[in-house]
mmCIF file with all atom_site columns, C-alpha atoms in Angstrom:
data_model
loop_
_atom_site.group_PDB
_atom_site.id
_atom_site.type_symbol
_atom_site.label_atom_id
_atom_site.label_alt_id
_atom_site.label_comp_id
_atom_site.label_asym_id
_atom_site.label_entity_id
_atom_site.label_seq_id
_atom_site.pdbx_PDB_ins_code
_atom_site.Cartn_x
_atom_site.Cartn_y
_atom_site.Cartn_z
_atom_site.occupancy
_atom_site.B_iso_or_equiv
_atom_site.pdbx_formal_charge
_atom_site.auth_seq_id
_atom_site.auth_comp_id
_atom_site.auth_asym_id
_atom_site.auth_atom_id
_atom_site.pdbx_PDB_model_num
ATOM 1   C CA . MET A 1 1   ? 82.229 106.755 133.055 1.00 80.00 ? 56  MET A CA 1
ATOM 2   C CA . PHE A 1 2   ? 83.636 106.316 129.520 1.00 82.00 ? 57  PHE A CA 1
ATOM 3   C CA . ILE A 1 3   ? 80.386 104.753 128.294 1.00 84.00 ? 58  ILE A CA 1
ATOM 4   C CA . SER A 1 4   ? 78.307 107.620 129.665 1.00 87.00 ? 59  SER A CA 1
ATOM 5   C CA . ILE A 1 5   ? 80.586 110.111 127.851 1.00 89.00 ? 60  ILE A CA 1
ATOM 6   C CA . LEU A 1 6   ? 80.154 108.190 124.581 1.00 85.00 ? 61  LEU A CA 1
ATOM 7   C CA . GLU A 1 7   ? 76.381 108.093 125.095 1.00 88.00 ? 62  GLU A CA 1
ATOM 8   C CA . ALA A 1 8   ? 76.307 111.855 125.674 1.00 87.00 ? 63  ALA A CA 1
ATOM 9   C CA . ILE A 1 9   ? 78.402 112.459 122.553 1.00 89.00 ? 64  ILE A CA 1
ATOM 10  C CA . SER A 1 10  ? 76.184 110.215 120.428 1.00 87.00 ? 65  SER A CA 1
ATOM 11  C CA . ARG A 1 11  ? 73.029 111.840 121.822 1.00 90.00 ? 66  ARG A CA 1
ATOM 12  C CA . TRP A 1 12  ? 74.223 115.358 120.978 1.00 92.00 ? 67  TRP A CA 1
ATOM 13  C CA . ALA A 1 13  ? 76.294 114.751 117.812 1.00 91.00 ? 68  ALA A CA 1
ATOM 14  C CA . ILE A 1 14  ? 73.503 115.141 115.244 1.00 91.00 ? 69  ILE A CA 1
ATOM 15  C CA . PRO A 1 15  ? 71.839 118.197 116.859 1.00 92.00 ? 70  PRO A CA 1
ATOM 16  C CA . VAL A 1 16  ? 75.221 119.927 117.200 1.00 92.00 ? 71  VAL A CA 1
ATOM 17  C CA . ILE A 1 17  ? 76.063 119.228 113.541 1.00 92.00 ? 72  ILE A CA 1
ATOM 18  C CA . VAL A 1 18  ? 72.609 120.255 112.278 1.00 91.00 ? 73  VAL A CA 1
ATOM 19  C CA . LEU A 1 19  ? 72.735 123.524 114.214 1.00 92.00 ? 74  LEU A CA 1
ATOM 20  C CA . GLY A 1 20  ? 76.486 124.052 114.088 1.00 93.00 ? 75  GLY A CA 1
ATOM 21  C CA . ILE A 1 21  ? 76.971 124.079 110.323 1.00 92.00 ? 76  ILE A CA 1
ATOM 22  C CA . PRO A 1 22  ? 74.392 126.819 109.622 1.00 92.00 ? 77  PRO A CA 1
ATOM 23  C CA . LEU A 1 23  ? 75.672 128.859 112.565 1.00 93.00 ? 78  LEU A CA 1
ATOM 24  C CA . TRP A 1 24  ? 79.238 128.532 111.291 1.00 93.00 ? 79  TRP A CA 1
ATOM 25  C CA . GLY A 1 25  ? 78.049 129.690 107.863 1.00 92.00 ? 80  GLY A CA 1
ATOM 26  C CA . LEU A 1 26  ? 76.279 132.690 109.367 1.00 92.00 ? 81  LEU A CA 1
ATOM 27  C CA . VAL A 1 27  ? 79.378 133.645 111.359 1.00 93.00 ? 82  VAL A CA 1
ATOM 28  C CA . ARG A 1 28  ? 81.435 133.513 108.145 1.00 93.00 ? 83  ARG A CA 1
ATOM 29  C CA . GLY A 1 29  ? 78.898 135.700 106.328 1.00 93.00 ? 84  GLY A CA 1
ATOM 30  C CA . ILE A 1 30  ? 77.477 133.001 104.049 1.00 92.00 ? 85  ILE A CA 1
ATOM 31  C CA . LYS A 1 31  ? 73.837 133.239 103.001 1.00 92.00 ? 86  LYS A CA 1
ATOM 32  C CA . VAL A 1 32  ? 72.931 129.874 104.494 1.00 91.00 ? 87  VAL A CA 1
ATOM 33  C CA . TYR A 1 33  ? 69.335 129.568 103.309 1.00 92.00 ? 88  TYR A CA 1
ATOM 34  C CA . GLU A 1 34  ? 70.093 130.673 99.751  1.00 93.00 ? 89  GLU A CA 1
ATOM 35  C CA . THR A 1 35  ? 73.065 128.322 99.580  1.00 92.00 ? 90  THR A CA 1
ATOM 36  C CA . PHE A 1 36  ? 70.924 125.449 100.864 1.00 91.00 ? 91  PHE A CA 1
ATOM 37  C CA . VAL A 1 37  ? 68.191 126.135 98.277  1.00 93.00 ? 92  VAL A CA 1
ATOM 38  C CA . GLU A 1 38  ? 70.779 126.305 95.473  1.00 93.00 ? 93  GLU A CA 1
ATOM 39  C CA . GLY A 1 39  ? 72.223 122.964 96.580  1.00 90.00 ? 94  GLY A CA 1
ATOM 40  C CA . ALA A 1 40  ? 68.732 121.450 96.677  1.00 91.00 ? 95  ALA A CA 1
ATOM 41  C CA . LYS A 1 41  ? 68.132 122.677 93.097  1.00 93.00 ? 96  LYS A CA 1
ATOM 42  C CA . GLN A 1 42  ? 71.370 121.078 91.941  1.00 90.00 ? 97  GLN A CA 1
ATOM 43  C CA . GLY A 1 43  ? 70.438 117.842 93.697  1.00 86.00 ? 98  GLY A CA 1
ATOM 44  C CA . LEU A 1 44  ? 67.042 117.773 92.013  1.00 90.00 ? 99  LEU A CA 1
ATOM 45  C CA . THR A 1 45  ? 68.619 118.461 88.626  1.00 87.00 ? 100 THR A CA 1
ATOM 46  C CA . ALA A 1 46  ? 71.099 115.614 89.155  1.00 80.00 ? 101 ALA A CA 1
ATOM 47  C CA . THR A 1 47  ? 68.257 113.292 90.170  1.00 82.00 ? 102 THR A CA 1
ATOM 48  C CA . VAL A 1 48  ? 66.328 114.062 86.992  1.00 85.00 ? 103 VAL A CA 1
ATOM 49  C CA . ARG A 1 49  ? 69.482 113.573 84.916  1.00 80.00 ? 104 ARG A CA 1
ATOM 50  C CA . ILE A 1 50  ? 70.351 110.131 86.361  1.00 77.00 ? 105 ILE A CA 1
ATOM 51  C CA . THR A 1 51  ? 66.825 108.677 86.522  1.00 82.00 ? 106 THR A CA 1
ATOM 52  C CA . PRO A 1 52  ? 66.937 107.126 83.010  1.00 83.00 ? 107 PRO A CA 1
ATOM 53  C CA . TYR A 1 53  ? 70.242 105.403 83.852  1.00 77.00 ? 108 TYR A CA 1
ATOM 54  C CA . LEU A 1 54  ? 68.774 103.990 87.059  1.00 75.00 ? 109 LEU A CA 1
ATOM 55  C CA . ILE A 1 55  ? 65.643 102.731 85.326  1.00 83.00 ? 110 ILE A CA 1
ATOM 56  C CA . ALA A 1 56  ? 67.706 101.057 82.603  1.00 81.00 ? 111 ALA A CA 1
ATOM 57  C CA . MET A 1 57  ? 69.938 99.355  85.179  1.00 74.00 ? 112 MET A CA 1
ATOM 58  C CA . PHE A 1 58  ? 67.021 98.097  87.308  1.00 77.00 ? 113 PHE A CA 1
ATOM 59  C CA . VAL A 1 59  ? 65.199 96.761  84.242  1.00 84.00 ? 114 VAL A CA 1
ATOM 60  C CA . ALA A 1 60  ? 68.349 94.972  83.056  1.00 80.00 ? 115 ALA A CA 1
ATOM 61  C CA . ILE A 1 61  ? 68.857 93.359  86.479  1.00 76.00 ? 116 ILE A CA 1
ATOM 62  C CA . ARG A 1 62  ? 65.249 92.219  86.630  1.00 80.00 ? 117 ARG A CA 1
ATOM 63  C CA . VAL A 1 63  ? 65.334 90.792  83.099  1.00 88.00 ? 118 VAL A CA 1
ATOM 64  C CA . PHE A 1 64  ? 68.574 88.960  83.923  1.00 83.00 ? 119 PHE A CA 1
ATOM 65  C CA . ARG A 1 65  ? 67.048 87.345  87.008  1.00 79.00 ? 120 ARG A CA 1
ATOM 66  C CA . VAL A 1 66  ? 63.643 86.530  85.494  1.00 88.00 ? 121 VAL A CA 1
ATOM 67  C CA . ALA A 1 67  ? 65.164 85.120  82.290  1.00 92.00 ? 122 ALA A CA 1
ATOM 68  C CA . GLY A 1 68  ? 67.180 82.648  84.361  1.00 89.00 ? 123 GLY A CA 1
ATOM 69  C CA . GLY A 1 69  ? 70.564 84.271  83.871  1.00 85.00 ? 124 GLY A CA 1
ATOM 70  C CA . MET A 1 70  ? 71.289 84.173  87.597  1.00 79.00 ? 125 MET A CA 1
ATOM 71  C CA . ASP A 1 71  ? 70.526 80.449  87.767  1.00 84.00 ? 126 ASP A CA 1
ATOM 72  C CA . LEU A 1 72  ? 72.787 79.717  84.795  1.00 88.00 ? 127 LEU A CA 1
ATOM 73  C CA . LEU A 1 73  ? 75.570 81.811  86.267  1.00 83.00 ? 128 LEU A CA 1
ATOM 74  C CA . LEU A 1 74  ? 75.252 80.039  89.621  1.00 81.00 ? 129 LEU A CA 1
ATOM 75  C CA . LYS A 1 75  ? 75.416 76.651  87.890  1.00 85.00 ? 130 LYS A CA 1
ATOM 76  C CA . ALA A 1 76  ? 78.558 77.728  86.079  1.00 87.00 ? 131 ALA A CA 1
ATOM 77  C CA . VAL A 1 77  ? 80.396 78.928  89.194  1.00 84.00 ? 132 VAL A CA 1
ATOM 78  C CA . THR A 1 78  ? 79.278 76.158  91.576  1.00 85.00 ? 133 THR A CA 1
ATOM 79  C CA . PRO A 1 79  ? 82.229 73.818  90.791  1.00 89.00 ? 134 PRO A CA 1
ATOM 80  C CA . PHE A 1 80  ? 84.679 76.640  91.577  1.00 86.00 ? 135 PHE A CA 1
ATOM 81  C CA . THR A 1 81  ? 82.909 77.721  94.758  1.00 86.00 ? 136 THR A CA 1
ATOM 82  C CA . ASP A 1 82  ? 82.749 74.122  95.985  1.00 85.00 ? 137 ASP A CA 1
ATOM 83  C CA . MET A 1 83  ? 86.453 73.655  95.257  1.00 87.00 ? 138 MET A CA 1
ATOM 84  C CA . LEU A 1 84  ? 87.336 76.858  97.137  1.00 84.00 ? 139 LEU A CA 1
ATOM 85  C CA . GLY A 1 85  ? 85.094 76.084  100.114 1.00 84.00 ? 140 GLY A CA 1
ATOM 86  C CA . ILE A 1 86  ? 82.842 79.081  99.543  1.00 88.00 ? 141 ILE A CA 1
ATOM 87  C CA . PRO A 1 87  ? 79.421 78.697  101.189 1.00 88.00 ? 142 PRO A CA 1
ATOM 88  C CA . PRO A 1 88  ? 77.059 78.351  98.204  1.00 86.00 ? 143 PRO A CA 1
ATOM 89  C CA . GLU A 1 89  ? 74.372 80.383  99.985  1.00 87.00 ? 144 GLU A CA 1
ATOM 90  C CA . VAL A 1 90  ? 76.409 83.603  99.700  1.00 92.00 ? 145 VAL A CA 1
ATOM 91  C CA . VAL A 1 91  ? 77.200 83.337  95.990  1.00 90.00 ? 146 VAL A CA 1
ATOM 92  C CA . PRO A 1 92  ? 73.927 84.914  94.739  1.00 87.00 ? 147 PRO A CA 1
ATOM 93  C CA . MET A 1 93  ? 74.454 87.860  97.073  1.00 89.00 ? 148 MET A CA 1
ATOM 94  C CA . ALA A 1 94  ? 78.033 88.287  95.858  1.00 90.00 ? 149 ALA A CA 1
ATOM 95  C CA . LEU A 1 95  ? 76.804 88.315  92.260  1.00 86.00 ? 150 LEU A CA 1
ATOM 96  C CA . ILE A 1 96  ? 74.036 90.858  92.934  1.00 86.00 ? 151 ILE A CA 1
ATOM 97  C CA . ARG A 1 97  ? 76.133 93.173  95.122  1.00 91.00 ? 152 ARG A CA 1
ATOM 98  C CA . PRO A 1 98  ? 77.989 94.912  92.242  1.00 90.00 ? 153 PRO A CA 1
ATOM 99  C CA . LEU A 1 99  ? 74.620 95.574  90.587  1.00 83.00 ? 154 LEU A CA 1
ATOM 100 C CA . SER A 1 100 ? 72.344 96.626  93.421  1.00 82.00 ? 155 SER A CA 1
ATOM 101 C CA . GLY A 1 101 ? 73.004 97.525  97.028  1.00 85.00 ? 156 GLY A CA 1
ATOM 102 C CA . SER A 1 102 ? 69.343 97.223  97.983  1.00 82.00 ? 157 SER A CA 1
ATOM 103 C CA . GLY A 1 103 ? 69.077 93.841  96.238  1.00 82.00 ? 158 GLY A CA 1
ATOM 104 C CA . ALA A 1 104 ? 72.150 92.579  98.080  1.00 88.00 ? 159 ALA A CA 1
ATOM 105 C CA . LEU A 1 105 ? 70.830 93.975  101.359 1.00 89.00 ? 160 LEU A CA 1
ATOM 106 C CA . SER A 1 106 ? 67.558 92.143  100.798 1.00 87.00 ? 161 SER A CA 1
ATOM 107 C CA . MET A 1 107 ? 69.453 88.910  100.171 1.00 88.00 ? 162 MET A CA 1
ATOM 108 C CA . LEU A 1 108 ? 71.537 89.545  103.292 1.00 93.00 ? 163 LEU A CA 1
ATOM 109 C CA . GLY A 1 109 ? 68.335 89.922  105.301 1.00 92.00 ? 164 GLY A CA 1
ATOM 110 C CA . GLU A 1 110 ? 67.028 86.619  103.958 1.00 90.00 ? 165 GLU A CA 1
ATOM 111 C CA . LEU A 1 111 ? 70.310 84.850  104.741 1.00 93.00 ? 166 LEU A CA 1
ATOM 112 C CA . LEU A 1 112 ? 70.397 86.268  108.274 1.00 95.00 ? 167 LEU A CA 1
ATOM 113 C CA . HIS A 1 113 ? 66.776 85.270  108.823 1.00 95.00 ? 168 HIS A CA 1
ATOM 114 C CA . THR A 1 114 ? 67.345 81.745  107.464 1.00 93.00 ? 169 THR A CA 1
ATOM 115 C CA . TYR A 1 115 ? 70.771 80.925  108.911 1.00 94.00 ? 170 TYR A CA 1
ATOM 116 C CA . GLY A 1 116 ? 71.125 83.417  111.753 1.00 94.00 ? 171 GLY A CA 1
ATOM 117 C CA . PRO A 1 117 ? 73.607 86.251  112.231 1.00 93.00 ? 172 PRO A CA 1
ATOM 118 C CA . ASP A 1 118 ? 76.055 84.063  114.160 1.00 92.00 ? 173 ASP A CA 1
ATOM 119 C CA . SER A 1 119 ? 76.272 81.348  111.498 1.00 93.00 ? 174 SER A CA 1
ATOM 120 C CA . LEU A 1 120 ? 79.144 81.072  109.050 1.00 92.00 ? 175 LEU A CA 1
ATOM 121 C CA . VAL A 1 121 ? 76.765 82.003  106.233 1.00 92.00 ? 176 VAL A CA 1
ATOM 122 C CA . GLY A 1 122 ? 75.458 85.028  108.166 1.00 94.00 ? 177 GLY A CA 1
ATOM 123 C CA . MET A 1 123 ? 78.896 86.316  109.105 1.00 94.00 ? 178 MET A CA 1
ATOM 124 C CA . THR A 1 124 ? 80.289 85.724  105.619 1.00 94.00 ? 179 THR A CA 1
ATOM 125 C CA . ALA A 1 125 ? 77.346 87.460  103.947 1.00 95.00 ? 180 ALA A CA 1
ATOM 126 C CA . SER A 1 126 ? 77.621 90.405  106.359 1.00 95.00 ? 181 SER A CA 1
ATOM 127 C CA . THR A 1 127 ? 81.334 90.709  105.669 1.00 95.00 ? 182 THR A CA 1
ATOM 128 C CA . ILE A 1 128 ? 80.734 90.565  101.912 1.00 95.00 ? 183 ILE A CA 1
ATOM 129 C CA . GLN A 1 129 ? 78.163 93.350  102.256 1.00 94.00 ? 184 GLN A CA 1
ATOM 130 C CA . GLY A 1 130 ? 80.752 95.530  103.981 1.00 93.00 ? 185 GLY A CA 1
ATOM 131 C CA . SER A 1 131 ? 83.735 94.514  101.837 1.00 94.00 ? 186 SER A CA 1
ATOM 132 C CA . THR A 1 132 ? 82.338 95.035  98.359  1.00 94.00 ? 187 THR A CA 1
ATOM 133 C CA . GLU A 1 133 ? 80.814 97.904  96.417  1.00 92.00 ? 188 GLU A CA 1
ATOM 134 C CA . THR A 1 134 ? 77.850 98.425  94.122  1.00 90.00 ? 189 THR A CA 1
ATOM 135 C CA . THR A 1 135 ? 80.259 98.966  91.245  1.00 90.00 ? 190 THR A CA 1
ATOM 136 C CA . LEU A 1 136 ? 77.827 98.956  88.326  1.00 85.00 ? 191 LEU A CA 1
ATOM 137 C CA . TYR A 1 137 ? 75.382 101.127 90.241  1.00 81.00 ? 192 TYR A CA 1
ATOM 138 C CA . VAL A 1 138 ? 78.095 103.648 91.119  1.00 84.00 ? 193 VAL A CA 1
ATOM 139 C CA . ILE A 1 139 ? 79.379 103.774 87.548  1.00 84.00 ? 194 ILE A CA 1
ATOM 140 C CA . THR A 1 140 ? 75.841 104.136 86.186  1.00 79.00 ? 195 THR A CA 1
ATOM 141 C CA . VAL A 1 141 ? 74.724 106.827 88.605  1.00 79.00 ? 196 VAL A CA 1
ATOM 142 C CA . TYR A 1 142 ? 77.833 108.914 89.092  1.00 79.00 ? 197 TYR A CA 1
ATOM 143 C CA . PHE A 1 143 ? 79.209 108.706 85.583  1.00 81.00 ? 198 PHE A CA 1
ATOM 144 C CA . GLY A 1 144 ? 75.700 109.327 84.241  1.00 75.00 ? 199 GLY A CA 1
ATOM 145 C CA . ALA A 1 145 ? 75.290 112.339 86.522  1.00 74.00 ? 200 ALA A CA 1
ATOM 146 C CA . ILE A 1 146 ? 78.403 114.053 85.204  1.00 79.00 ? 201 ILE A CA 1
ATOM 147 C CA . GLY A 1 147 ? 78.054 112.872 81.608  1.00 77.00 ? 202 GLY A CA 1
ATOM 148 C CA . VAL A 1 148 ? 80.988 110.461 81.406  1.00 80.00 ? 203 VAL A CA 1
ATOM 149 C CA . THR A 1 149 ? 80.404 108.187 78.423  1.00 76.00 ? 204 THR A CA 1
ATOM 150 C CA . ARG A 1 150 ? 83.659 106.226 78.484  1.00 81.00 ? 205 ARG A CA 1
ATOM 151 C CA . ALA A 1 151 ? 84.431 104.576 81.810  1.00 76.00 ? 206 ALA A CA 1
ATOM 152 C CA . ARG A 1 152 ? 87.766 103.138 80.592  1.00 83.00 ? 207 ARG A CA 1
ATOM 153 C CA . HIS A 1 153 ? 89.310 101.161 83.445  1.00 89.00 ? 208 HIS A CA 1
ATOM 154 C CA . SER A 1 154 ? 86.695 101.930 86.082  1.00 88.00 ? 209 SER A CA 1
ATOM 155 C CA . LEU A 1 155 ? 84.553 98.866  85.422  1.00 88.00 ? 210 LEU A CA 1
ATOM 156 C CA . PRO A 1 156 ? 87.314 96.214  85.352  1.00 92.00 ? 211 PRO A CA 1
ATOM 157 C CA . ILE A 1 157 ? 89.074 97.709  88.380  1.00 93.00 ? 212 ILE A CA 1
ATOM 158 C CA . GLY A 1 158 ? 85.793 98.046  90.292  1.00 92.00 ? 213 GLY A CA 1
ATOM 159 C CA . LEU A 1 159 ? 84.775 94.450  89.544  1.00 93.00 ? 214 LEU A CA 1
ATOM 160 C CA . TRP A 1 160 ? 88.284 93.226  90.397  1.00 95.00 ? 215 TRP A CA 1
ATOM 161 C CA . SER A 1 161 ? 88.008 95.039  93.739  1.00 95.00 ? 216 SER A CA 1
ATOM 162 C CA . ASP A 1 162 ? 84.624 93.398  94.353  1.00 94.00 ? 217 ASP A CA 1
ATOM 163 C CA . LEU A 1 163 ? 86.119 89.967  93.640  1.00 93.00 ? 218 LEU A CA 1
ATOM 164 C CA . VAL A 1 164 ? 89.030 90.623  95.992  1.00 95.00 ? 219 VAL A CA 1
ATOM 165 C CA . GLY A 1 165 ? 86.642 91.871  98.702  1.00 95.00 ? 220 GLY A CA 1
ATOM 166 C CA . PHE A 1 166 ? 84.448 88.792  98.246  1.00 94.00 ? 221 PHE A CA 1
ATOM 167 C CA . LEU A 1 167 ? 87.356 86.339  98.378  1.00 93.00 ? 222 LEU A CA 1
ATOM 168 C CA . ALA A 1 168 ? 88.906 88.126  101.373 1.00 95.00 ? 223 ALA A CA 1
ATOM 169 C CA . ALA A 1 169 ? 85.558 88.039  103.216 1.00 94.00 ? 224 ALA A CA 1
ATOM 170 C CA . VAL A 1 170 ? 85.145 84.328  102.528 1.00 93.00 ? 225 VAL A CA 1
ATOM 171 C CA . PHE A 1 171 ? 88.761 83.537  103.447 1.00 93.00 ? 226 PHE A CA 1
ATOM 172 C CA . ILE A 1 172 ? 88.706 85.485  106.708 1.00 94.00 ? 227 ILE A CA 1
ATOM 173 C CA . CYS A 1 173 ? 85.270 84.271  107.806 1.00 93.00 ? 228 CYS A CA 1
ATOM 174 C CA . THR A 1 174 ? 85.954 80.613  107.040 1.00 91.00 ? 229 THR A CA 1
ATOM 175 C CA . ARG A 1 175 ? 89.283 80.817  108.905 1.00 90.00 ? 230 ARG A CA 1
ATOM 176 C CA . LEU A 1 176 ? 87.880 82.666  111.898 1.00 90.00 ? 231 LEU A CA 1
ATOM 177 C CA . PHE A 1 177 ? 84.389 81.176  112.168 1.00 86.00 ? 232 PHE A CA 1
ATOM 178 C CA . GLY A 1 178 ? 84.427 78.034  109.993 1.00 74.00 ? 233 GLY A CA 1
ATOM 179 C CA . VAL A 1 179 ? 84.563 74.445  111.070 1.00 60.00 ? 234 VAL A CA 1
#
């Protein structure tokens, strides 16, 4: 009974929202179409404004990887990850995650395909994906969109949060699912 109610809710949730919001606007006297078009214009303007920041970030990531920076960084952190019992397979994903969500998602897919979703590596990588943020991407896109030129404490706090999320994911997964 409960499952059938949840299925009915999930089946109708999106259509109700898609139809309900414009109807609510009409009832309140809002010009729904004009408001939608104005929002679309603002979205397009923001997209044009942040495109150079995105291109610069993607080029920098690619240059870093192709030039061997990722390999050097992995070599440098391997002694620490081994000492802490961190599965070495998840380290590249943890390093890419603050830079690129799609890059980290691609790495997650590879790890799940190689090791399986029920493996320690698969569960740890999945937890890292959900416990960390694309900090540099967010700072680049959102600060670029509103014209912030001085991020102050945003970058160190964001990267610190990513590190804490990574370590918490590894700790919890190795305790719950590890050998």
